[in-house]
Amino acid sequence: MADKCPVDHGTHSSDQSCPVDHKSRSTWASILPESNATHPVSTSPLSTEREVSSIPRTNDGNWVYPSEAQFFAAMMRKNHNPHAGDMKTIIPIHNAVNERAWSELLKWESGRGGEKCGGVKLVNFKGRPNDLTPKARLMTLLGYSAPFDRHDWVVERCGTQIRYVIDFYTGRGAGPSSNNVSFYLDVRPALDNWEGVKMRAENIWRDWSGGVRSSSNPSHSSTQSS
């Protein structure tokens, strides 16, 4: 039985909780739309239902996203001052953005043989919101906005492990004054082994030669909150 969500939200896990990197979680919560008015006290109980992701694990089943109650409880434990009413907005965005990240990762993996051994699977993950990737650092030096979060996902393809780097950017319309939360995802293999270097080089060649573009450019994902 799968018992975790596909983003490192913490340092340990159990059957009753989704591991959440609390710094990363606080970062995500801070960019979601919120009213300038005082949050009303929610009288509705938080849902304990969990959504099964489309992201396969290496052992059995798929990763499972946290419930509203788990997300709220984890933030309370770290004194992040969460609002129960916000969970109905945060959870769908959290899940949708991670599904998008997996979709973009699979574009890189397409045609590389993973289907011969049951498909690519997510091995582990880590939130690194305070660590800029070399590409993100270069882009900020050129005047572009820095990503608000970073994740490293390690996947397995027929016994070979490949680390992917994901930079998350806020899109136009995101922020406290808008209900339209928009994200840009830059998903690509890390350059820490020959396989990653080869994949990136092949992608550059396809782009240069006019082939079909992969997800080397940031992908756009919009979520309408209510």
PDB file of N, CA and C in Angstrom, residues 34-108:
ATOM      1  N   GLU A  34      -4.614  34.824  -0.774  1.00  0.00           N
ATOM      2  CA  GLU A  34      -5.250  34.919   0.538  1.00  0.00           C
ATOM      3  C   GLU A  34      -5.846  36.302   0.699  1.00  0.00           C
ATOM      4  N   SER A  35      -6.876  36.359   1.494  1.00  0.00           N
ATOM      5  CA  SER A  35      -7.566  37.624   1.707  1.00  0.00           C
ATOM      6  C   SER A  35      -6.802  38.463   2.705  1.00  0.00           C
ATOM      7  N   ASN A  36      -6.877  39.774   2.543  1.00  0.00           N
ATOM      8  CA  ASN A  36      -6.264  40.668   3.523  1.00  0.00           C
ATOM      9  C   ASN A  36      -7.072  40.726   4.811  1.00  0.00           C
ATOM     10  N   ALA A  37      -8.316  40.246   4.726  1.00  0.00           N
ATOM     11  CA  ALA A  37      -9.166  40.247   5.904  1.00  0.00           C
ATOM     12  C   ALA A  37      -8.789  39.088   6.815  1.00  0.00           C
ATOM     13  N   THR A  38      -9.297  39.153   8.051  1.00  0.00           N
ATOM     14  CA  THR A  38      -9.049  38.078   8.996  1.00  0.00           C
ATOM     15  C   THR A  38      -9.717  36.805   8.524  1.00  0.00           C
ATOM     16  N   HIS A  39      -9.020  35.705   8.610  1.00  0.00           N
ATOM     17  CA  HIS A  39      -9.586  34.435   8.186  1.00  0.00           C
ATOM     18  C   HIS A  39     -10.673  34.019   9.169  1.00  0.00           C
ATOM     19  N   PRO A  40     -11.851  33.651   8.678  1.00  0.00           N
ATOM     20  CA  PRO A  40     -12.892  33.175   9.580  1.00  0.00           C
ATOM     21  C   PRO A  40     -12.530  31.802  10.118  1.00  0.00           C
ATOM     22  N   VAL A  41     -12.993  31.501  11.302  1.00  0.00           N
ATOM     23  CA  VAL A  41     -12.756  30.199  11.900  1.00  0.00           C
ATOM     24  C   VAL A  41     -13.622  29.172  11.196  1.00  0.00           C
ATOM     25  N   SER A  42     -12.999  28.114  10.692  1.00  0.00           N
ATOM     26  CA  SER A  42     -13.746  27.087   9.980  1.00  0.00           C
ATOM     27  C   SER A  42     -14.408  26.153  10.973  1.00  0.00           C
ATOM     28  N   THR A  43     -15.698  25.898  10.746  1.00  0.00           N
ATOM     29  CA  THR A  43     -16.426  24.973  11.610  1.00  0.00           C
ATOM     30  C   THR A  43     -16.579  23.607  10.961  1.00  0.00           C
ATOM     31  N   SER A  44     -16.167  23.482   9.698  1.00  0.00           N
ATOM     32  CA  SER A  44     -16.264  22.209   8.993  1.00  0.00           C
ATOM     33  C   SER A  44     -15.038  21.362   9.290  1.00  0.00           C
ATOM     34  N   PRO A  45     -15.244  20.083   9.560  1.00  0.00           N
ATOM     35  CA  PRO A  45     -14.084  19.217   9.816  1.00  0.00           C
ATOM     36  C   PRO A  45     -13.251  19.053   8.556  1.00  0.00           C
ATOM     37  N   LEU A  46     -11.935  18.977   8.738  1.00  0.00           N
ATOM     38  CA  LEU A  46     -11.052  18.787   7.604  1.00  0.00           C
ATOM     39  C   LEU A  46     -11.163  17.354   7.092  1.00  0.00           C
ATOM     40  N   SER A  47     -11.104  17.208   5.796  1.00  0.00           N
ATOM     41  CA  SER A  47     -11.226  15.890   5.178  1.00  0.00           C
ATOM     42  C   SER A  47     -10.008  15.026   5.487  1.00  0.00           C
ATOM     43  N   THR A  48     -10.240  13.742   5.680  1.00  0.00           N
ATOM     44  CA  THR A  48      -9.155  12.779   5.870  1.00  0.00           C
ATOM     45  C   THR A  48      -8.953  11.926   4.615  1.00  0.00           C
ATOM     46  N   GLU A  49      -9.673  12.244   3.556  1.00  0.00           N
ATOM     47  CA  GLU A  49      -9.535  11.491   2.314  1.00  0.00           C
ATOM     48  C   GLU A  49      -8.235  11.858   1.610  1.00  0.00           C
ATOM     49  N   ARG A  50      -7.592  10.864   1.014  1.00  0.00           N
ATOM     50  CA  ARG A  50      -6.320  11.069   0.328  1.00  0.00           C
ATOM     51  C   ARG A  50      -6.457  10.631  -1.126  1.00  0.00           C
ATOM     52  N   GLU A  51      -5.865  11.420  -1.994  1.00  0.00           N
ATOM     53  CA  GLU A  51      -5.915  11.120  -3.426  1.00  0.00           C
ATOM     54  C   GLU A  51      -4.684  10.309  -3.833  1.00  0.00           C
ATOM     55  N   VAL A  52      -4.922   9.235  -4.565  1.00  0.00           N
ATOM     56  CA  VAL A  52      -3.824   8.427  -5.081  1.00  0.00           C
ATOM     57  C   VAL A  52      -3.277   9.109  -6.333  1.00  0.00           C
ATOM     58  N   SER A  53      -1.979   9.322  -6.382  1.00  0.00           N
ATOM     59  CA  SER A  53      -1.358   9.990  -7.518  1.00  0.00           C
ATOM     60  C   SER A  53      -1.213   9.021  -8.688  1.00  0.00           C
ATOM     61  N   SER A  54      -0.775   9.542  -9.815  1.00  0.00           N
ATOM     62  CA  SER A  54      -0.480   8.707 -10.982  1.00  0.00           C
ATOM     63  C   SER A  54       0.984   8.280 -10.992  1.00  0.00           C
ATOM     64  N   ILE A  55       1.707   8.605  -9.926  1.00  0.00           N
ATOM     65  CA  ILE A  55       3.157   8.402  -9.876  1.00  0.00           C
ATOM     66  C   ILE A  55       3.480   7.067  -9.210  1.00  0.00           C
ATOM     67  N   PRO A  56       4.031   6.103  -9.959  1.00  0.00           N
ATOM     68  CA  PRO A  56       4.312   4.780  -9.385  1.00  0.00           C
ATOM     69  C   PRO A  56       5.519   4.777  -8.469  1.00  0.00           C
ATOM     70  N   ARG A  57       5.449   3.909  -7.469  1.00  0.00           N
ATOM     71  CA  ARG A  57       6.566   3.694  -6.559  1.00  0.00           C
ATOM     72  C   ARG A  57       7.375   2.493  -7.027  1.00  0.00           C
ATOM     73  N   THR A  58       8.546   2.303  -6.444  1.00  0.00           N
ATOM     74  CA  THR A  58       9.405   1.193  -6.856  1.00  0.00           C
ATOM     75  C   THR A  58       8.961  -0.135  -6.246  1.00  0.00           C
ATOM     76  N   ASN A  59       8.162  -0.073  -5.167  1.00  0.00           N
ATOM     77  CA  ASN A  59       7.749  -1.336  -4.553  1.00  0.00           C
ATOM     78  C   ASN A  59       6.324  -1.711  -4.963  1.00  0.00           C
ATOM     79  N   ASP A  60       5.336  -1.038  -4.429  1.00  0.00           N
ATOM     80  CA  ASP A  60       3.957  -1.435  -4.707  1.00  0.00           C
ATOM     81  C   ASP A  60       3.058  -0.219  -4.790  1.00  0.00           C
ATOM     82  N   GLY A  61       2.258  -0.151  -5.833  1.00  0.00           N
ATOM     83  CA  GLY A  61       1.271   0.910  -5.942  1.00  0.00           C
ATOM     84  C   GLY A  61       1.856   2.260  -6.304  1.00  0.00           C
ATOM     85  N   ASN A  62       1.065   3.290  -6.078  1.00  0.00           N
ATOM     86  CA  ASN A  62       1.457   4.666  -6.400  1.00  0.00           C
ATOM     87  C   ASN A  62       1.588   5.493  -5.130  1.00  0.00           C
ATOM     88  N   TRP A  63       2.276   6.602  -5.273  1.00  0.00           N
ATOM     89  CA  TRP A  63       2.375   7.550  -4.161  1.00  0.00           C
ATOM     90  C   TRP A  63       0.996   8.144  -3.878  1.00  0.00           C
ATOM     91  N   VAL A  64       0.763   8.485  -2.620  1.00  0.00           N
ATOM     92  CA  VAL A  64      -0.538   9.010  -2.187  1.00  0.00           C
ATOM     93  C   VAL A  64      -0.348  10.395  -1.589  1.00  0.00           C
ATOM     94  N   TYR A  65      -1.187  11.330  -2.018  1.00  0.00           N
ATOM     95  CA  TYR A  65      -1.094  12.706  -1.526  1.00  0.00           C
ATOM     96  C   TYR A  65      -1.696  12.830  -0.125  1.00  0.00           C
ATOM     97  N   PRO A  66      -1.306  13.869   0.621  1.00  0.00           N
ATOM     98  CA  PRO A  66      -1.833  14.048   1.977  1.00  0.00           C
ATOM     99  C   PRO A  66      -3.280  14.519   1.956  1.00  0.00           C
ATOM    100  N   SER A  67      -3.977  14.222   3.024  1.00  0.00           N
ATOM    101  CA  SER A  67      -5.338  14.732   3.184  1.00  0.00           C
ATOM    102  C   SER A  67      -5.291  16.157   3.729  1.00  0.00           C
ATOM    103  N   GLU A  68      -6.431  16.824   3.731  1.00  0.00           N
ATOM    104  CA  GLU A  68      -6.509  18.173   4.306  1.00  0.00           C
ATOM    105  C   GLU A  68      -6.072  18.140   5.771  1.00  0.00           C
ATOM    106  N   ALA A  69      -6.537  17.141   6.500  1.00  0.00           N
ATOM    107  CA  ALA A  69      -6.224  17.057   7.929  1.00  0.00           C
ATOM    108  C   ALA A  69      -4.732  16.851   8.161  1.00  0.00           C
ATOM    109  N   GLN A  70      -4.092  16.018   7.348  1.00  0.00           N
ATOM    110  CA  GLN A  70      -2.655  15.767   7.499  1.00  0.00           C
ATOM    111  C   GLN A  70      -1.835  17.009   7.167  1.00  0.00           C
ATOM    112  N   PHE A  71      -2.207  17.692   6.083  1.00  0.00           N
ATOM    113  CA  PHE A  71      -1.489  18.894   5.687  1.00  0.00           C
ATOM    114  C   PHE A  71      -1.587  19.949   6.793  1.00  0.00           C
ATOM    115  N   PHE A  72      -2.783  20.137   7.314  1.00  0.00           N
ATOM    116  CA  PHE A  72      -3.026  21.126   8.363  1.00  0.00           C
ATOM    117  C   PHE A  72      -2.266  20.768   9.635  1.00  0.00           C
ATOM    118  N   ALA A  73      -2.325  19.484  10.030  1.00  0.00           N
ATOM    119  CA  ALA A  73      -1.664  19.055  11.268  1.00  0.00           C
ATOM    120  C   ALA A  73      -0.161  19.236  11.194  1.00  0.00           C
ATOM    121  N   ALA A  74       0.426  18.935  10.044  1.00  0.00           N
ATOM    122  CA  ALA A  74       1.876  19.087   9.894  1.00  0.00           C
ATOM    123  C   ALA A  74       2.290  20.546  10.003  1.00  0.00           C
ATOM    124  N   MET A  75       1.485  21.438   9.420  1.00  0.00           N
ATOM    125  CA  MET A  75       1.798  22.865   9.514  1.00  0.00           C
ATOM    126  C   MET A  75       1.638  23.367  10.943  1.00  0.00           C
ATOM    127  N   MET A  76       0.636  22.862  11.653  1.00  0.00           N
ATOM    128  CA  MET A  76       0.434  23.246  13.049  1.00  0.00           C
ATOM    129  C   MET A  76       1.622  22.827  13.908  1.00  0.00           C
ATOM    130  N   ARG A  77       2.134  21.634  13.664  1.00  0.00           N
ATOM    131  CA  ARG A  77       3.255  21.134  14.467  1.00  0.00           C
ATOM    132  C   ARG A  77       4.487  22.009  14.317  1.00  0.00           C
ATOM    133  N   LYS A  78       4.623  22.652  13.170  1.00  0.00           N
ATOM    134  CA  LYS A  78       5.785  23.508  12.919  1.00  0.00           C
ATOM    135  C   LYS A  78       5.460  24.992  13.102  1.00  0.00           C
ATOM    136  N   ASN A  79       4.301  25.262  13.712  1.00  0.00           N
ATOM    137  CA  ASN A  79       3.914  26.643  14.026  1.00  0.00           C
ATOM    138  C   ASN A  79       3.894  27.552  12.804  1.00  0.00           C
ATOM    139  N   HIS A  80       3.321  27.049  11.695  1.00  0.00           N
ATOM    140  CA  HIS A  80       3.213  27.843  10.475  1.00  0.00           C
ATOM    141  C   HIS A  80       1.900  28.624  10.404  1.00  0.00           C
ATOM    142  N   ASN A  81       1.113  28.592  11.490  1.00  0.00           N
ATOM    143  CA  ASN A  81      -0.126  29.354  11.568  1.00  0.00           C
ATOM    144  C   ASN A  81      -1.048  29.097  10.365  1.00  0.00           C
ATOM    145  N   PRO A  82      -1.394  27.838  10.104  1.00  0.00           N
ATOM    146  CA  PRO A  82      -2.266  27.536   8.959  1.00  0.00           C
ATOM    147  C   PRO A  82      -3.710  27.916   9.253  1.00  0.00           C
ATOM    148  N   HIS A  83      -4.488  28.050   8.194  1.00  0.00           N
ATOM    149  CA  HIS A  83      -5.919  28.310   8.305  1.00  0.00           C
ATOM    150  C   HIS A  83      -6.651  27.129   7.700  1.00  0.00           C
ATOM    151  N   ALA A  84      -7.529  26.535   8.489  1.00  0.00           N
ATOM    152  CA  ALA A  84      -8.211  25.322   8.055  1.00  0.00           C
ATOM    153  C   ALA A  84      -8.944  25.528   6.735  1.00  0.00           C
ATOM    154  N   GLY A  85      -9.535  26.695   6.568  1.00  0.00           N
ATOM    155  CA  GLY A  85     -10.288  26.957   5.353  1.00  0.00           C
ATOM    156  C   GLY A  85      -9.432  26.981   4.099  1.00  0.00           C
ATOM    157  N   ASP A  86      -8.109  27.222   4.267  1.00  0.00           N
ATOM    158  CA  ASP A  86      -7.209  27.277   3.111  1.00  0.00           C
ATOM    159  C   ASP A  86      -6.877  25.895   2.553  1.00  0.00           C
ATOM    160  N   MET A  87      -7.117  24.855   3.353  1.00  0.00           N
ATOM    161  CA  MET A  87      -6.721  23.512   2.929  1.00  0.00           C
ATOM    162  C   MET A  87      -7.454  23.067   1.662  1.00  0.00           C
ATOM    163  N   LYS A  88      -8.688  23.515   1.494  1.00  0.00           N
ATOM    164  CA  LYS A  88      -9.445  23.131   0.297  1.00  0.00           C
ATOM    165  C   LYS A  88      -8.860  23.762  -0.962  1.00  0.00           C
ATOM    166  N   THR A  89      -8.068  24.818  -0.798  1.00  0.00           N
ATOM    167  CA  THR A  89      -7.370  25.430  -1.933  1.00  0.00           C
ATOM    168  C   THR A  89      -5.984  24.840  -2.115  1.00  0.00           C
ATOM    169  N   ILE A  90      -5.264  24.671  -0.993  1.00  0.00           N
ATOM    170  CA  ILE A  90      -3.879  24.216  -1.065  1.00  0.00           C
ATOM    171  C   ILE A  90      -3.760  22.794  -1.597  1.00  0.00           C
ATOM    172  N   ILE A  91      -4.593  21.891  -1.114  1.00  0.00           N
ATOM    173  CA  ILE A  91      -4.469  20.474  -1.483  1.00  0.00           C
ATOM    174  C   ILE A  91      -4.633  20.252  -2.986  1.00  0.00           C
ATOM    175  N   PRO A  92      -5.681  20.778  -3.640  1.00  0.00           N
ATOM    176  CA  PRO A  92      -5.802  20.555  -5.095  1.00  0.00           C
ATOM    177  C   PRO A  92      -4.632  21.138  -5.888  1.00  0.00           C
ATOM    178  N   ILE A  93      -4.123  22.306  -5.454  1.00  0.00           N
ATOM    179  CA  ILE A  93      -2.984  22.909  -6.147  1.00  0.00           C
ATOM    180  C   ILE A  93      -1.742  22.059  -5.956  1.00  0.00           C
ATOM    181  N   HIS A  94      -1.488  21.653  -4.729  1.00  0.00           N
ATOM    182  CA  HIS A  94      -0.359  20.782  -4.408  1.00  0.00           C
ATOM    183  C   HIS A  94      -0.366  19.541  -5.295  1.00  0.00           C
ATOM    184  N   ASN A  95      -1.536  18.894  -5.394  1.00  0.00           N
ATOM    185  CA  ASN A  95      -1.634  17.651  -6.162  1.00  0.00           C
ATOM    186  C   ASN A  95      -1.492  17.897  -7.660  1.00  0.00           C
ATOM    187  N   ALA A  96      -2.153  18.939  -8.162  1.00  0.00           N
ATOM    188  CA  ALA A  96      -2.134  19.204  -9.601  1.00  0.00           C
ATOM    189  C   ALA A  96      -0.743  19.569 -10.090  1.00  0.00           C
ATOM    190  N   VAL A  97      -0.016  20.353  -9.316  1.00  0.00           N
ATOM    191  CA  VAL A  97       1.326  20.766  -9.738  1.00  0.00           C
ATOM    192  C   VAL A  97       2.279  19.572  -9.762  1.00  0.00           C
ATOM    193  N   ASN A  98       2.135  18.672  -8.810  1.00  0.00           N
ATOM    194  CA  ASN A  98       2.990  17.495  -8.807  1.00  0.00           C
ATOM    195  C   ASN A  98       2.648  16.528  -9.933  1.00  0.00           C
ATOM    196  N   GLU A  99       1.374  16.438 -10.290  1.00  0.00           N
ATOM    197  CA  GLU A  99       0.999  15.631 -11.448  1.00  0.00           C
ATOM    198  C   GLU A  99       1.610  16.224 -12.719  1.00  0.00           C
ATOM    199  N   ARG A 100       1.621  17.556 -12.786  1.00  0.00           N
ATOM    200  CA  ARG A 100       2.217  18.227 -13.939  1.00  0.00           C
ATOM    201  C   ARG A 100       3.721  17.955 -14.012  1.00  0.00           C
ATOM    202  N   ALA A 101       4.374  17.988 -12.856  1.00  0.00           N
ATOM    203  CA  ALA A 101       5.815  17.732 -12.825  1.00  0.00           C
ATOM    204  C   ALA A 101       6.113  16.316 -13.327  1.00  0.00           C
ATOM    205  N   TRP A 102       5.324  15.351 -12.905  1.00  0.00           N
ATOM    206  CA  TRP A 102       5.527  13.975 -13.349  1.00  0.00           C
ATOM    207  C   TRP A 102       5.278  13.848 -14.851  1.00  0.00           C
ATOM    208  N   SER A 103       4.263  14.540 -15.348  1.00  0.00           N
ATOM    209  CA  SER A 103       3.962  14.513 -16.781  1.00  0.00           C
ATOM    210  C   SER A 103       5.135  15.045 -17.594  1.00  0.00           C
ATOM    211  N   GLU A 104       5.747  16.131 -17.123  1.00  0.00           N
ATOM    212  CA  GLU A 104       6.885  16.706 -17.832  1.00  0.00           C
ATOM    213  C   GLU A 104       8.107  15.786 -17.752  1.00  0.00           C
ATOM    214  N   LEU A 105       8.274  15.126 -16.623  1.00  0.00           N
ATOM    215  CA  LEU A 105       9.382  14.192 -16.472  1.00  0.00           C
ATOM    216  C   LEU A 105       9.229  13.025 -17.452  1.00  0.00           C
ATOM    217  N   LEU A 106       8.008  12.552 -17.618  1.00  0.00           N
ATOM    218  CA  LEU A 106       7.767  11.432 -18.531  1.00  0.00           C
ATOM    219  C   LEU A 106       8.056  11.806 -19.987  1.00  0.00           C
ATOM    220  N   LYS A 107       7.952  13.081 -20.325  1.00  0.00           N
ATOM    221  CA  LYS A 107       8.303  13.501 -21.684  1.00  0.00           C
ATOM    222  C   LYS A 107       9.794  13.269 -21.938  1.00  0.00           C
ATOM    223  N   TRP A 108      10.611  13.515 -20.931  1.00  0.00           N
ATOM    224  CA  TRP A 108      12.041  13.250 -21.060  1.00  0.00           C
ATOM    225  C   TRP A 108      12.302  11.750 -21.183  1.00  0.00           C
TER     226      TRP A 108
END
